[in-house]
Short mmCIF file of C-alpha atoms in Angstrom, two decimals:
data_model
loop_
_atom_site.label_atom_id
_atom_site.label_comp_id
_atom_site.label_asym_id
_atom_site.label_seq_id
_atom_site.Cartn_x
_atom_site.Cartn_y
_atom_site.Cartn_z
CA UNK A 1 -62.10 9.07 30.53
CA UNK A 2 -58.41 9.95 30.15
CA UNK A 3 -56.39 7.34 28.27
CA UNK A 4 -53.13 6.33 29.96
CA UNK A 5 -49.94 6.51 27.89
CA UNK A 6 -46.76 4.98 29.29
CA UNK A 7 -43.80 7.23 28.43
CA UNK A 8 -40.44 5.53 28.94
CA UNK A 9 -37.65 8.06 29.39
CA UNK A 10 -40.38 10.59 30.17
CA UNK A 11 -38.09 12.81 32.25
CA UNK A 12 -35.54 13.07 29.44
CA UNK A 13 -35.31 15.83 26.89
CA UNK A 14 -37.86 14.78 24.26
CA UNK A 15 -39.87 12.66 26.69
CA UNK A 16 -40.56 15.53 29.10
CA UNK A 17 -41.85 17.81 26.33
CA UNK A 18 -44.01 14.96 25.02
CA UNK A 19 -45.49 14.39 28.48
CA UNK A 20 -46.72 18.01 28.51
CA UNK A 21 -48.07 17.71 24.97
CA UNK A 22 -49.94 14.50 25.88
CA UNK A 23 -51.58 16.24 28.85
CA UNK A 24 -52.62 19.15 26.65
CA UNK A 25 -54.17 16.65 24.20
CA UNK A 26 -56.25 15.03 26.97
CA UNK A 27 -54.13 11.95 27.70
CA UNK A 28 -52.81 10.80 31.07
CA UNK A 29 -49.05 10.12 30.87
CA UNK A 30 -47.30 7.74 33.25
CA UNK A 31 -43.51 7.98 33.25
CA UNK A 32 -40.87 5.28 33.55
CA UNK A 33 -37.37 6.75 33.88
CA UNK A 34 -34.15 5.51 35.52
CA UNK A 35 -32.72 9.08 35.47
CA UNK A 36 -29.56 8.14 33.56
CA UNK A 37 -30.20 11.09 31.21
CA UNK A 38 -32.21 13.36 33.48
CA UNK A 39 -32.81 14.66 37.01
CA UNK A 40 -35.69 14.00 39.44
CA UNK A 41 -36.59 17.71 39.70
CA UNK A 42 -37.76 17.68 36.07
CA UNK A 43 -40.90 15.93 37.39
CA UNK A 44 -41.58 18.95 39.62
CA UNK A 45 -41.21 21.22 36.59
CA UNK A 46 -43.68 19.12 34.60
CA UNK A 47 -46.19 19.22 37.43
CA UNK A 48 -45.77 22.99 37.74
CA UNK A 49 -46.34 23.48 34.00
CA UNK A 50 -49.27 21.05 33.75
CA UNK A 51 -50.93 21.92 37.06
CA UNK A 52 -51.36 18.24 37.93
CA UNK A 53 -49.61 15.34 39.62
CA UNK A 54 -47.80 12.99 37.26
CA UNK A 55 -46.98 9.43 38.22
CA UNK A 56 -43.34 8.39 37.77
CA UNK A 57 -41.80 4.93 38.21
CA UNK A 58 -38.05 5.23 38.85
CA UNK A 59 -37.10 1.93 37.20
CA UNK A 60 -34.90 0.71 34.37
CA UNK A 61 -36.58 -0.66 31.23
CA UNK A 62 -33.95 -3.39 30.98
CA UNK A 63 -35.35 -4.86 34.24
CA UNK A 64 -38.24 -7.00 33.02
CA UNK A 65 -39.89 -7.74 36.36
CA UNK A 66 -39.89 -4.07 37.44
CA UNK A 67 -41.31 -3.04 34.09
CA UNK A 68 -43.97 -5.76 34.15
CA UNK A 69 -45.19 -4.50 37.54
CA UNK A 70 -46.10 -1.22 35.84
CA UNK A 71 -48.06 -3.01 33.10
CA UNK A 72 -49.85 -5.12 35.72
CA UNK A 73 -50.89 -2.16 37.86
CA UNK A 74 -51.67 0.54 35.29
CA UNK A 75 -54.43 0.55 32.61
CA UNK A 76 -51.99 1.27 29.76
CA UNK A 77 -53.62 2.40 26.53
CA UNK A 78 -50.42 3.04 24.57
CA UNK A 79 -46.64 3.24 24.92
CA UNK A 80 -44.19 5.87 23.68
CA UNK A 81 -40.73 4.36 24.05
CA UNK A 82 -37.94 6.95 24.35
CA UNK A 83 -35.69 5.31 26.95
CA UNK A 84 -32.27 4.73 25.35
CA UNK A 85 -28.64 5.80 25.44
CA UNK A 86 -28.29 8.40 22.71
CA UNK A 87 -24.80 9.85 22.13
CA UNK A 88 -23.32 8.87 18.76
CA UNK A 89 -19.71 9.57 19.77
CA UNK A 90 -20.03 7.81 23.13
CA UNK A 91 -21.51 4.74 21.43
CA UNK A 92 -18.34 4.37 19.33
CA UNK A 93 -16.34 3.97 22.56
CA UNK A 94 -18.98 2.09 24.63
CA UNK A 95 -20.74 -0.20 22.11
CA UNK A 96 -21.67 -2.94 24.60
CA UNK A 97 -23.55 -0.50 26.82
CA UNK A 98 -25.54 0.73 23.83
CA UNK A 99 -26.48 -2.72 22.53
CA UNK A 100 -27.36 -3.99 25.99
CA UNK A 101 -29.47 -0.98 26.95
CA UNK A 102 -31.19 0.04 23.73
CA UNK A 103 -32.06 -3.38 22.34
CA UNK A 104 -32.89 -5.10 25.62
CA UNK A 105 -35.24 -2.33 26.76
CA UNK A 106 -37.20 -2.58 23.49
CA UNK A 107 -37.42 -6.38 23.72
CA UNK A 108 -38.93 -6.01 27.20
CA UNK A 109 -41.40 -3.37 26.01
CA UNK A 110 -42.54 -5.50 23.07
CA UNK A 111 -42.96 -8.61 25.18
CA UNK A 112 -45.13 -6.67 27.65
CA UNK A 113 -47.09 -4.81 24.96
CA UNK A 114 -47.89 -8.21 23.47
CA UNK A 115 -48.72 -9.90 26.80
CA UNK A 116 -50.96 -7.09 28.07
CA UNK A 117 -52.54 -6.41 24.66
CA UNK A 118 -51.48 -2.77 24.40
CA UNK A 119 -52.44 -1.76 20.87
CA UNK A 120 -50.42 1.40 20.32
CA UNK A 121 -46.62 1.68 20.30
CA UNK A 122 -44.60 4.70 19.20
CA UNK A 123 -40.86 4.09 18.89
CA UNK A 124 -38.19 6.77 19.04
CA UNK A 125 -35.85 6.07 16.12
CA UNK A 126 -33.36 8.30 14.37
CA UNK A 127 -32.19 9.51 10.99
CA UNK A 128 -28.88 7.80 11.80
CA UNK A 129 -30.46 4.58 10.45
CA UNK A 130 -29.89 5.92 6.92
CA UNK A 131 -26.13 6.33 7.20
CA UNK A 132 -24.70 8.59 4.47
CA UNK A 133 -27.50 9.66 2.13
CA UNK A 134 -27.42 8.84 -1.61
CA UNK A 135 -29.72 11.77 -2.30
CA UNK A 136 -31.27 14.62 -0.35
CA UNK A 137 -33.77 15.26 1.05
CA UNK A 138 -33.84 11.72 2.38
CA UNK A 139 -37.17 9.85 2.22
CA UNK A 140 -38.38 6.82 4.17
CA UNK A 141 -37.76 4.46 1.23
CA UNK A 142 -34.05 5.33 1.13
CA UNK A 143 -31.90 2.17 1.44
CA UNK A 144 -30.79 1.43 4.98
CA UNK A 145 -27.00 1.30 4.82
CA UNK A 146 -24.50 0.10 7.37
CA UNK A 147 -24.78 2.46 10.31
CA UNK A 148 -21.84 4.74 11.05
CA UNK A 149 -22.03 4.21 14.83
CA UNK A 150 -23.21 1.57 17.32
CA UNK A 151 -25.99 4.00 18.31
CA UNK A 152 -27.24 3.96 14.71
CA UNK A 153 -26.94 0.18 14.63
CA UNK A 154 -29.15 -0.17 17.72
CA UNK A 155 -31.85 1.96 16.08
CA UNK A 156 -31.68 -0.13 12.90
CA UNK A 157 -31.92 -3.31 14.97
CA UNK A 158 -34.85 -2.01 17.01
CA UNK A 159 -36.75 -1.04 13.87
CA UNK A 160 -36.18 -4.54 12.46
CA UNK A 161 -37.43 -6.12 15.69
CA UNK A 162 -40.62 -4.02 15.63
CA UNK A 163 -41.33 -4.82 11.97
CA UNK A 164 -40.70 -8.54 12.50
CA UNK A 165 -43.07 -8.52 15.48
CA UNK A 166 -45.73 -6.69 13.45
CA UNK A 167 -45.48 -9.34 10.72
CA UNK A 168 -45.71 -12.11 13.33
CA UNK A 169 -48.70 -10.30 14.92
CA UNK A 170 -46.92 -10.13 18.27
CA UNK A 171 -47.88 -6.45 18.32
CA UNK A 172 -50.83 -4.83 16.55
CA UNK A 173 -49.84 -1.28 15.64
CA UNK A 174 -46.63 0.69 15.77
CA UNK A 175 -45.40 4.04 14.50
CA UNK A 176 -41.63 4.35 14.13
CA UNK A 177 -40.50 7.98 14.11
CA UNK A 178 -37.10 8.63 12.55
CA UNK A 179 -36.34 12.04 13.83
CA UNK A 180 -33.64 14.37 12.89
CA UNK A 181 -31.88 16.82 15.26
CA UNK A 182 -34.02 18.03 18.18
CA UNK A 183 -33.23 21.48 19.55
CA UNK A 184 -35.02 24.15 21.55
CA UNK A 185 -36.96 24.02 24.80
CA UNK A 186 -40.42 24.71 26.20
CA UNK A 187 -41.29 28.38 25.67
CA UNK A 188 -41.58 28.86 29.46
CA UNK A 189 -37.86 28.09 29.84
CA UNK A 190 -38.73 25.65 32.66
CA UNK A 191 -37.74 22.43 30.87
CA UNK A 192 -35.22 21.75 28.12
CA UNK A 193 -32.21 19.64 27.19
CA UNK A 194 -30.21 18.69 30.27
CA UNK A 195 -26.88 17.15 29.27
CA UNK A 196 -25.01 15.46 32.10
CA UNK A 197 -21.33 16.38 31.86
CA UNK A 198 -19.89 17.72 28.61
CA UNK A 199 -22.67 18.03 25.99
CA UNK A 200 -22.60 15.76 22.96
CA UNK A 201 -25.14 17.86 21.03
CA UNK A 202 -24.60 21.23 19.40
CA UNK A 203 -27.35 23.38 20.95
CA UNK A 204 -26.52 22.77 24.64
CA UNK A 205 -22.83 23.31 23.89
CA UNK A 206 -23.72 26.66 22.32
CA UNK A 207 -25.77 27.58 25.39
CA UNK A 208 -23.06 26.57 27.84
CA UNK A 209 -20.43 28.47 25.88
CA UNK A 210 -22.58 31.61 25.77
CA UNK A 211 -23.23 31.26 29.52
CA UNK A 212 -19.48 31.03 30.25
CA UNK A 213 -19.61 27.41 31.44
CA UNK A 214 -17.40 26.40 28.49
CA UNK A 215 -14.58 28.65 27.29
CA UNK A 216 -15.35 28.06 23.62
CA UNK A 217 -17.29 25.86 21.20
CA UNK A 218 -15.37 23.48 18.97
CA UNK A 219 -16.81 22.98 15.48
CA UNK A 220 -15.71 19.53 14.38
CA UNK A 221 -14.61 19.94 10.77
CA UNK A 222 -14.82 22.94 8.44
CA UNK A 223 -13.82 21.19 5.21
CA UNK A 224 -17.01 19.27 4.42
CA UNK A 225 -18.65 19.63 1.00
CA UNK A 226 -21.29 22.10 2.24
CA UNK A 227 -21.98 25.81 1.66
CA UNK A 228 -19.73 26.86 4.57
CA UNK A 229 -17.65 23.70 5.17
CA UNK A 230 -19.53 22.62 8.32
CA UNK A 231 -21.90 19.65 8.74
CA UNK A 232 -25.54 20.07 7.77
CA UNK A 233 -28.44 18.69 9.81
CA UNK A 234 -32.21 19.07 9.95
CA UNK A 235 -32.81 20.84 13.28
CA UNK A 236 -36.35 20.45 14.59
CA UNK A 237 -37.83 22.26 17.60
CA UNK A 238 -38.53 19.80 20.42
CA UNK A 239 -42.15 21.02 20.76
CA UNK A 240 -42.80 20.18 17.09
CA UNK A 241 -41.23 16.79 17.70
CA UNK A 242 -43.36 16.21 20.82
CA UNK A 243 -46.50 17.01 18.86
CA UNK A 244 -45.58 14.39 16.23
CA UNK A 245 -45.57 11.69 18.93
CA UNK A 246 -49.05 12.65 20.10
CA UNK A 247 -50.29 12.76 16.50
CA UNK A 248 -48.91 9.23 16.08
CA UNK A 249 -51.04 7.97 18.99
CA UNK A 250 -54.05 9.78 17.51
CA UNK A 251 -53.53 8.17 14.09
CA UNK A 252 -53.59 4.73 15.72
CA UNK A 253 -56.81 5.69 17.54
CA UNK A 254 -58.53 6.16 14.18
CA UNK A 255 -57.29 3.08 12.31
CA UNK A 256 -55.28 -0.09 12.83
CA UNK A 257 -52.15 1.02 11.05
CA UNK A 258 -48.36 1.06 11.26
CA UNK A 259 -45.95 3.54 9.72
CA UNK A 260 -42.29 4.51 9.60
CA UNK A 261 -41.98 8.27 9.28
CA UNK A 262 -39.34 10.99 9.09
CA UNK A 263 -39.83 13.81 11.60
CA UNK A 264 -37.92 16.93 10.66
CA UNK A 265 -38.36 20.33 9.08
CA UNK A 266 -37.37 19.33 5.56
CA UNK A 267 -34.58 21.92 5.58
CA UNK A 268 -30.85 21.52 6.18
CA UNK A 269 -28.86 23.97 8.31
CA UNK A 270 -25.12 23.94 8.94
CA UNK A 271 -23.38 24.27 12.28
CA UNK A 272 -22.53 27.88 11.39
CA UNK A 273 -26.17 28.53 10.45
CA UNK A 274 -27.20 27.43 13.95
CA UNK A 275 -24.54 29.65 15.55
CA UNK A 276 -25.73 32.61 13.46
CA UNK A 277 -29.35 31.92 14.46
CA UNK A 278 -28.32 31.94 18.13
CA UNK A 279 -26.43 35.23 17.74
CA UNK A 280 -29.39 36.80 15.91
CA UNK A 281 -31.92 35.55 18.48
CA UNK A 282 -29.98 36.65 21.56
CA UNK A 283 -27.56 39.37 20.48
CA UNK A 284 -24.71 37.38 22.05
CA UNK A 285 -21.51 36.72 20.09
CA UNK A 286 -20.23 33.17 20.47
CA UNK A 287 -16.60 32.16 20.91
CA UNK A 288 -15.83 29.16 18.69
CA UNK A 289 -12.87 27.39 17.10
CA UNK A 290 -12.49 24.66 14.48
CA UNK A 291 -11.30 21.14 15.28
CA UNK A 292 -10.80 17.82 13.50
CA UNK A 293 -13.74 15.86 12.17
CA UNK A 294 -15.36 13.40 14.62
CA UNK A 295 -15.60 9.66 13.98
CA UNK A 296 -19.16 8.68 13.05
CA UNK A 297 -20.32 12.14 11.93
CA UNK A 298 -22.28 12.28 8.66
CA UNK A 299 -21.58 15.21 6.30
CA UNK A 300 -25.15 16.28 5.58
CA UNK A 301 -28.64 14.96 6.07
CA UNK A 302 -32.11 16.44 6.08
CA UNK A 303 -35.58 15.01 5.78
CA UNK A 304 -38.21 14.58 3.15
CA UNK A 305 -41.24 15.15 5.40
CA UNK A 306 -44.03 14.67 2.84
CA UNK A 307 -45.14 11.31 4.23
CA UNK A 308 -45.28 12.38 7.89
CA UNK A 309 -47.19 15.53 6.92
CA UNK A 310 -49.71 13.42 4.97
CA UNK A 311 -50.15 10.60 7.52
CA UNK A 312 -50.03 12.62 10.74
CA UNK A 313 -51.58 15.86 9.42
CA UNK A 314 -48.59 17.48 11.11
CA UNK A 315 -45.90 19.95 10.08
CA UNK A 316 -43.06 21.65 11.98
CA UNK A 317 -43.92 25.24 12.90
CA UNK A 318 -41.02 26.70 14.88
CA UNK A 319 -38.01 28.46 13.33
CA UNK A 320 -34.33 27.93 14.08
CA UNK A 321 -34.19 31.32 15.83
CA UNK A 322 -37.21 30.42 18.00
CA UNK A 323 -35.44 27.23 19.02
CA UNK A 324 -32.31 29.16 19.95
CA UNK A 325 -34.32 31.75 21.91
CA UNK A 326 -36.19 29.05 23.85
CA UNK A 327 -32.94 27.17 24.56
CA UNK A 328 -31.38 30.35 25.90
CA UNK A 329 -34.37 30.91 28.24
CA UNK A 330 -33.79 27.39 29.57
CA UNK A 331 -30.07 28.02 30.01
CA UNK A 332 -30.83 31.22 31.94
CA UNK A 333 -33.22 29.25 34.16
CA UNK A 334 -30.49 26.67 34.87
CA UNK A 335 -28.07 29.47 35.68
CA UNK A 336 -30.53 30.93 38.21
CA UNK A 337 -31.03 27.61 40.05
#
């Protein structure tokens, strides 16, 4: 019998790709999504790609009674909790929204996981919990410093809440995934990152600039201590990231265990590296300029992935150019709509 996995934020960028990966692995995903970071037609795309109907509850995870109704009425085997506000720069200007949404939604999830005895929880965390790295690549035992943005603070707080609840035996098993910078799209080009308004992330800004939606791309800072002066990140293809979430559920199927794991490629690429990968993958020259550094941006960070590879028996497979090619397919699909 198919095991039901509740996916909060399942119509969002990473959530939607994980829903497909769950189906391919033999699970039955049920989505909860308030559409603050997505669009309802993404559900149609998922059903087209999977060839099956997918149940979606259009509710907000901060509404306890609405969320509890889902737990009451569905035989939930595990939860993957994506639903959160996610823009670092926006969080600097709207901190109350981020604390209210990101922390409250997790508190509701944990209370219901505990009450309804759901034994598997995967939490979507972020490399922003590390702050500025003392050494690279950054491993899971790196000291957790003061976060450089309210977004990072909410992820630190949520991790602490999960670990405290594990110690208190309020929840049985949890895997916290600290992932690095998701890019790319499904190889079909039918789902991908869908920023509402001006993109906060690099890849969709590249795509919109190449498509003529934006006149040029601004690179924030070219005087960092890196090989070309631009910030370095660990860019991971969203399909590799989605697979890591399914592997996390599978690990908890085998043994009662909890882990905190980095999910990345283990390699750092600069903003200019990503632009070059896009130009190589598509043959399109990008118009870009340099601007001032942004508040909250970290100079360089990339993952030590040894632990996640060992625990999950997982490793990223897709290249930076593949990610750019898949993102461009998605952008072309959006342009045709």
